[in-house]
Amino acid sequence: MAGRARDERIDTAVLAAARAVLDAEGYARMTIGRVATESGVHRPAIYRRWPSKRHLVVDIVADLLGLEPTADTGDLRADLVASMRELVVAVRDTSLGRVLPALVADLDADPELREQLWSSVFGPRRDTTARALESAIDRGEVEPDIDIGFVLDAVAAPIYFRALFRHLPLPDELAEQSVDAVLAAIRRNP
């Protein structure tokens, strides 16, 4: 016998309220109680969907970062720049930039949370970027023996580093700078 169907209106209300609380109060001060009050949804209904505040925040991170795949239009540079520009905008212009350091700190103590963040957010985004790189290899645009995992880390690393430490600004040009630095190392010499 199947249980009651999940009410998407509750999910929508909770996620919207949680995002508003994150924007206003930040990660450390966000509580499930506050989200319940703001959303008009009882705590037990929230806990049935998300076992903790951290798990709820992972879904918000997915929304803030976006799950749009990296395009594979045949122009690797343009595709990577577009993807990295989305990342720059997300960490600079939304609460993601403030949430990410605290969430990363929580990952060390919670392997299940780390797996959820990886499987629902970062893994799928990396997979589509890896496919764009593989297509570029097939076209002869980049060296065939590149370490795709390293390239995926390297292209986004400057953006995440600045998002975590806030030691330098996150200008739009950072997307192009990151991509161009990586492409200079992996492009196939004519």
PDB file of C-alpha atoms in Angstrom:
ATOM      1  CA  MET A   1       0.000   0.000   0.000  1.00  0.00           C
ATOM      2  CA  ALA A   2       1.528   3.302  -1.063  1.00  0.00           C
ATOM      3  CA  GLY A   3       1.638   6.289   1.282  1.00  0.00           C
ATOM      4  CA  ARG A   4       0.082   9.634   0.707  1.00  0.00           C
ATOM      5  CA  ALA A   5       1.427  11.542  -2.298  1.00  0.00           C
ATOM      6  CA  ARG A   6       3.880  14.304  -1.497  1.00  0.00           C
ATOM      7  CA  ASP A   7       2.336  17.766  -1.652  1.00  0.00           C
ATOM      8  CA  GLU A   8       4.574  19.883  -3.901  1.00  0.00           C
ATOM      9  CA  ARG A   9       2.975  23.060  -2.541  1.00  0.00           C
ATOM     10  CA  ILE A  10       4.543  22.300   0.830  1.00  0.00           C
ATOM     11  CA  ASP A  11       7.958  21.792  -0.769  1.00  0.00           C
ATOM     12  CA  THR A  12       7.623  25.052  -2.669  1.00  0.00           C
ATOM     13  CA  ALA A  13       6.515  27.019   0.395  1.00  0.00           C
ATOM     14  CA  VAL A  14       9.284  25.595   2.583  1.00  0.00           C
ATOM     15  CA  LEU A  15      12.026  26.173   0.005  1.00  0.00           C
ATOM     16  CA  ALA A  16      10.883  29.746  -0.622  1.00  0.00           C
ATOM     17  CA  ALA A  17      10.728  30.490   3.107  1.00  0.00           C
ATOM     18  CA  ALA A  18      14.086  28.838   3.753  1.00  0.00           C
ATOM     19  CA  ARG A  19      15.702  30.865   1.004  1.00  0.00           C
ATOM     20  CA  ALA A  20      14.210  34.079   2.419  1.00  0.00           C
ATOM     21  CA  VAL A  21      15.457  33.206   5.910  1.00  0.00           C
ATOM     22  CA  LEU A  22      18.914  32.413   4.507  1.00  0.00           C
ATOM     23  CA  ASP A  23      18.984  35.717   2.654  1.00  0.00           C
ATOM     24  CA  ALA A  24      17.910  37.673   5.717  1.00  0.00           C
ATOM     25  CA  GLU A  25      19.574  35.815   8.578  1.00  0.00           C
ATOM     26  CA  GLY A  26      22.336  33.674   7.088  1.00  0.00           C
ATOM     27  CA  TYR A  27      23.128  30.007   7.498  1.00  0.00           C
ATOM     28  CA  ALA A  28      24.118  30.004  11.170  1.00  0.00           C
ATOM     29  CA  ARG A  29      20.911  31.718  12.330  1.00  0.00           C
ATOM     30  CA  MET A  30      18.542  29.784  10.097  1.00  0.00           C
ATOM     31  CA  THR A  31      16.411  27.259  12.011  1.00  0.00           C
ATOM     32  CA  ILE A  32      13.734  24.812  10.974  1.00  0.00           C
ATOM     33  CA  GLY A  33      11.440  26.550  13.473  1.00  0.00           C
ATOM     34  CA  ARG A  34      11.913  29.880  11.727  1.00  0.00           C
ATOM     35  CA  VAL A  35      11.348  28.254   8.321  1.00  0.00           C
ATOM     36  CA  ALA A  36       8.185  26.621   9.663  1.00  0.00           C
ATOM     37  CA  THR A  37       6.898  29.964  10.905  1.00  0.00           C
ATOM     38  CA  GLU A  38       7.711  31.779   7.673  1.00  0.00           C
ATOM     39  CA  SER A  39       6.280  29.047   5.432  1.00  0.00           C
ATOM     40  CA  GLY A  40       3.190  28.244   7.488  1.00  0.00           C
ATOM     41  CA  VAL A  41       4.193  24.571   7.368  1.00  0.00           C
ATOM     42  CA  HIS A  42       4.446  22.534  10.571  1.00  0.00           C
ATOM     43  CA  ARG A  43       7.887  21.309  11.624  1.00  0.00           C
ATOM     44  CA  PRO A  44       7.044  17.593  11.329  1.00  0.00           C
ATOM     45  CA  ALA A  45       6.102  18.088   7.673  1.00  0.00           C
ATOM     46  CA  ILE A  46       9.451  19.787   7.074  1.00  0.00           C
ATOM     47  CA  TYR A  47      11.402  17.091   8.903  1.00  0.00           C
ATOM     48  CA  ARG A  48       9.643  14.376   6.875  1.00  0.00           C
ATOM     49  CA  ARG A  49      11.151  15.958   3.766  1.00  0.00           C
ATOM     50  CA  TRP A  50      14.512  17.162   5.112  1.00  0.00           C
ATOM     51  CA  PRO A  51      16.096  15.462   8.139  1.00  0.00           C
ATOM     52  CA  SER A  52      18.007  18.616   9.087  1.00  0.00           C
ATOM     53  CA  LYS A  53      18.568  22.239   8.250  1.00  0.00           C
ATOM     54  CA  ARG A  54      21.715  21.223   6.374  1.00  0.00           C
ATOM     55  CA  HIS A  55      19.763  18.900   4.079  1.00  0.00           C
ATOM     56  CA  LEU A  56      17.236  21.640   3.378  1.00  0.00           C
ATOM     57  CA  VAL A  57      20.087  24.013   2.532  1.00  0.00           C
ATOM     58  CA  VAL A  58      21.490  21.511   0.008  1.00  0.00           C
ATOM     59  CA  ASP A  59      18.236  21.803  -1.944  1.00  0.00           C
ATOM     60  CA  ILE A  60      18.480  25.584  -1.771  1.00  0.00           C
ATOM     61  CA  VAL A  61      22.086  25.420  -3.006  1.00  0.00           C
ATOM     62  CA  ALA A  62      20.888  23.351  -5.949  1.00  0.00           C
ATOM     63  CA  ASP A  63      18.327  26.042  -6.721  1.00  0.00           C
ATOM     64  CA  LEU A  64      20.793  28.932  -6.294  1.00  0.00           C
ATOM     65  CA  LEU A  65      23.546  27.274  -8.301  1.00  0.00           C
ATOM     66  CA  GLY A  66      21.205  25.906 -10.895  1.00  0.00           C
ATOM     67  CA  LEU A  67      21.267  22.481 -12.391  1.00  0.00           C
ATOM     68  CA  GLU A  68      21.440  23.566 -15.996  1.00  0.00           C
ATOM     69  CA  PRO A  69      23.914  21.382 -17.815  1.00  0.00           C
ATOM     70  CA  THR A  70      26.982  22.760 -19.480  1.00  0.00           C
ATOM     71  CA  ALA A  71      26.036  23.204 -23.103  1.00  0.00           C
ATOM     72  CA  ASP A  72      27.865  21.261 -25.791  1.00  0.00           C
ATOM     73  CA  THR A  73      27.466  23.509 -28.821  1.00  0.00           C
ATOM     74  CA  GLY A  74      30.764  22.624 -30.431  1.00  0.00           C
ATOM     75  CA  ASP A  75      32.487  25.733 -29.056  1.00  0.00           C
ATOM     76  CA  LEU A  76      34.195  24.510 -25.884  1.00  0.00           C
ATOM     77  CA  ARG A  77      35.387  27.931 -24.784  1.00  0.00           C
ATOM     78  CA  ALA A  78      31.951  29.539 -25.120  1.00  0.00           C
ATOM     79  CA  ASP A  79      30.289  26.605 -23.363  1.00  0.00           C
ATOM     80  CA  LEU A  80      32.738  26.652 -20.447  1.00  0.00           C
ATOM     81  CA  VAL A  81      32.615  30.437 -20.104  1.00  0.00           C
ATOM     82  CA  ALA A  82      28.804  30.364 -19.959  1.00  0.00           C
ATOM     83  CA  SER A  83      28.879  27.661 -17.289  1.00  0.00           C
ATOM     84  CA  MET A  84      31.548  29.424 -15.215  1.00  0.00           C
ATOM     85  CA  ARG A  85      29.749  32.757 -15.564  1.00  0.00           C
ATOM     86  CA  GLU A  86      26.626  31.155 -14.076  1.00  0.00           C
ATOM     87  CA  LEU A  87      28.771  29.973 -11.171  1.00  0.00           C
ATOM     88  CA  VAL A  88      30.298  33.432 -10.644  1.00  0.00           C
ATOM     89  CA  VAL A  89      26.859  35.048 -10.629  1.00  0.00           C
ATOM     90  CA  ALA A  90      25.465  32.446  -8.221  1.00  0.00           C
ATOM     91  CA  VAL A  91      28.250  32.801  -5.634  1.00  0.00           C
ATOM     92  CA  ARG A  92      28.477  36.571  -5.995  1.00  0.00           C
ATOM     93  CA  ASP A  93      24.869  37.706  -6.403  1.00  0.00           C
ATOM     94  CA  THR A  94      22.902  35.277  -4.233  1.00  0.00           C
ATOM     95  CA  SER A  95      23.188  34.042  -0.665  1.00  0.00           C
ATOM     96  CA  LEU A  96      25.125  31.047  -1.991  1.00  0.00           C
ATOM     97  CA  GLY A  97      28.404  32.891  -1.466  1.00  0.00           C
ATOM     98  CA  ARG A  98      27.595  33.306   2.228  1.00  0.00           C
ATOM     99  CA  VAL A  99      26.102  29.827   2.656  1.00  0.00           C
ATOM    100  CA  LEU A 100      28.787  27.810   0.920  1.00  0.00           C
ATOM    101  CA  PRO A 101      31.607  28.232   3.490  1.00  0.00           C
ATOM    102  CA  ALA A 102      29.379  27.164   6.382  1.00  0.00           C
ATOM    103  CA  LEU A 103      27.912  24.260   4.432  1.00  0.00           C
ATOM    104  CA  VAL A 104      31.363  23.054   3.379  1.00  0.00           C
ATOM    105  CA  ALA A 105      32.407  23.108   7.051  1.00  0.00           C
ATOM    106  CA  ASP A 106      29.444  20.843   7.888  1.00  0.00           C
ATOM    107  CA  LEU A 107      30.363  18.327   5.177  1.00  0.00           C
ATOM    108  CA  ASP A 108      33.335  16.983   7.102  1.00  0.00           C
ATOM    109  CA  ALA A 109      31.173  15.703   9.928  1.00  0.00           C
ATOM    110  CA  ASP A 110      28.324  14.425   7.770  1.00  0.00           C
ATOM    111  CA  PRO A 111      29.274  11.996   4.972  1.00  0.00           C
ATOM    112  CA  GLU A 112      25.598  11.516   4.044  1.00  0.00           C
ATOM    113  CA  LEU A 113      25.197  15.252   3.544  1.00  0.00           C
ATOM    114  CA  ARG A 114      28.391  15.355   1.475  1.00  0.00           C
ATOM    115  CA  GLU A 115      27.023  12.569  -0.735  1.00  0.00           C
ATOM    116  CA  GLN A 116      23.681  14.376  -1.114  1.00  0.00           C
ATOM    117  CA  LEU A 117      25.416  17.619  -2.132  1.00  0.00           C
ATOM    118  CA  TRP A 118      27.645  15.754  -4.556  1.00  0.00           C
ATOM    119  CA  SER A 119      24.938  13.602  -6.124  1.00  0.00           C
ATOM    120  CA  SER A 120      22.285  16.296  -6.394  1.00  0.00           C
ATOM    121  CA  VAL A 121      24.356  19.377  -7.253  1.00  0.00           C
ATOM    122  CA  PHE A 122      28.032  19.120  -8.077  1.00  0.00           C
ATOM    123  CA  GLY A 123      28.174  15.665  -9.658  1.00  0.00           C
ATOM    124  CA  PRO A 124      25.513  16.308 -12.319  1.00  0.00           C
ATOM    125  CA  ARG A 125      27.043  19.691 -13.216  1.00  0.00           C
ATOM    126  CA  ARG A 126      30.507  18.125 -13.529  1.00  0.00           C
ATOM    127  CA  ASP A 127      29.149  15.266 -15.616  1.00  0.00           C
ATOM    128  CA  THR A 128      27.779  17.618 -18.257  1.00  0.00           C
ATOM    129  CA  THR A 129      31.017  19.601 -18.329  1.00  0.00           C
ATOM    130  CA  ALA A 130      32.946  16.347 -18.683  1.00  0.00           C
ATOM    131  CA  ARG A 131      30.786  15.437 -21.685  1.00  0.00           C
ATOM    132  CA  ALA A 132      31.545  18.819 -23.287  1.00  0.00           C
ATOM    133  CA  LEU A 133      35.268  18.151 -22.748  1.00  0.00           C
ATOM    134  CA  GLU A 134      34.952  14.653 -24.209  1.00  0.00           C
ATOM    135  CA  SER A 135      33.236  16.095 -27.282  1.00  0.00           C
ATOM    136  CA  ALA A 136      36.097  18.585 -27.631  1.00  0.00           C
ATOM    137  CA  ILE A 137      38.559  15.685 -27.468  1.00  0.00           C
ATOM    138  CA  ASP A 138      36.591  13.867 -30.186  1.00  0.00           C
ATOM    139  CA  ARG A 139      36.719  17.010 -32.345  1.00  0.00           C
ATOM    140  CA  GLY A 140      40.481  17.244 -31.828  1.00  0.00           C
ATOM    141  CA  GLU A 141      40.123  20.596 -30.071  1.00  0.00           C
ATOM    142  CA  VAL A 142      41.979  19.562 -26.924  1.00  0.00           C
ATOM    143  CA  GLU A 143      44.679  17.042 -26.125  1.00  0.00           C
ATOM    144  CA  PRO A 144      43.283  13.509 -25.992  1.00  0.00           C
ATOM    145  CA  ASP A 145      45.181  12.478 -22.866  1.00  0.00           C
ATOM    146  CA  ILE A 146      44.003  15.229 -20.516  1.00  0.00           C
ATOM    147  CA  ASP A 147      43.010  14.362 -16.974  1.00  0.00           C
ATOM    148  CA  ILE A 148      39.353  15.362 -17.198  1.00  0.00           C
ATOM    149  CA  GLY A 149      38.870  15.281 -13.418  1.00  0.00           C
ATOM    150  CA  PHE A 150      41.757  17.689 -12.928  1.00  0.00           C
ATOM    151  CA  VAL A 151      40.486  19.984 -15.684  1.00  0.00           C
ATOM    152  CA  LEU A 152      37.020  20.062 -14.079  1.00  0.00           C
ATOM    153  CA  ASP A 153      38.572  20.984 -10.736  1.00  0.00           C
ATOM    154  CA  ALA A 154      40.929  23.541 -12.252  1.00  0.00           C
ATOM    155  CA  VAL A 155      38.361  25.470 -14.280  1.00  0.00           C
ATOM    156  CA  ALA A 156      36.111  26.153 -11.277  1.00  0.00           C
ATOM    157  CA  ALA A 157      38.746  26.342  -8.534  1.00  0.00           C
ATOM    158  CA  PRO A 158      39.478  30.095  -8.725  1.00  0.00           C
ATOM    159  CA  ILE A 159      35.778  30.866  -8.451  1.00  0.00           C
ATOM    160  CA  TYR A 160      35.183  28.584  -5.474  1.00  0.00           C
ATOM    161  CA  PHE A 161      38.388  29.757  -3.781  1.00  0.00           C
ATOM    162  CA  ARG A 162      37.282  33.392  -3.992  1.00  0.00           C
ATOM    163  CA  ALA A 163      33.766  32.448  -2.881  1.00  0.00           C
ATOM    164  CA  LEU A 164      35.093  30.639   0.185  1.00  0.00           C
ATOM    165  CA  PHE A 165      37.685  33.185   1.282  1.00  0.00           C
ATOM    166  CA  ARG A 166      36.345  36.466  -0.157  1.00  0.00           C
ATOM    167  CA  HIS A 167      39.917  37.724  -0.427  1.00  0.00           C
ATOM    168  CA  LEU A 168      39.401  39.043  -3.971  1.00  0.00           C
ATOM    169  CA  PRO A 169      36.315  40.139  -5.906  1.00  0.00           C
ATOM    170  CA  LEU A 170      34.267  37.883  -8.161  1.00  0.00           C
ATOM    171  CA  PRO A 171      34.015  39.901 -11.400  1.00  0.00           C
ATOM    172  CA  ASP A 172      32.292  38.534 -14.495  1.00  0.00           C
ATOM    173  CA  GLU A 173      35.716  38.361 -16.176  1.00  0.00           C
ATOM    174  CA  LEU A 174      36.808  35.679 -13.707  1.00  0.00           C
ATOM    175  CA  ALA A 175      34.830  33.123 -15.719  1.00  0.00           C
ATOM    176  CA  GLU A 176      36.805  33.914 -18.873  1.00  0.00           C
ATOM    177  CA  GLN A 177      40.104  34.099 -17.014  1.00  0.00           C
ATOM    178  CA  SER A 178      39.550  30.670 -15.450  1.00  0.00           C
ATOM    179  CA  VAL A 179      38.499  29.058 -18.713  1.00  0.00           C
ATOM    180  CA  ASP A 180      41.293  30.655 -20.755  1.00  0.00           C
ATOM    181  CA  ALA A 181      43.947  29.573 -18.254  1.00  0.00           C
ATOM    182  CA  VAL A 182      42.774  25.971 -18.404  1.00  0.00           C
ATOM    183  CA  LEU A 183      42.309  25.943 -22.172  1.00  0.00           C
ATOM    184  CA  ALA A 184      45.848  27.296 -22.659  1.00  0.00           C
ATOM    185  CA  ALA A 185      47.103  24.165 -20.930  1.00  0.00           C
ATOM    186  CA  ILE A 186      44.938  21.589 -22.704  1.00  0.00           C
ATOM    187  CA  ARG A 187      44.385  22.870 -26.252  1.00  0.00           C
ATOM    188  CA  ARG A 188      45.823  20.737 -28.955  1.00  0.00           C
ATOM    189  CA  ASN A 189      48.731  22.390 -30.727  1.00  0.00           C
ATOM    190  CA  PRO A 190      48.073  22.720 -34.451  1.00  0.00           C
TER     191      PRO A 190
END
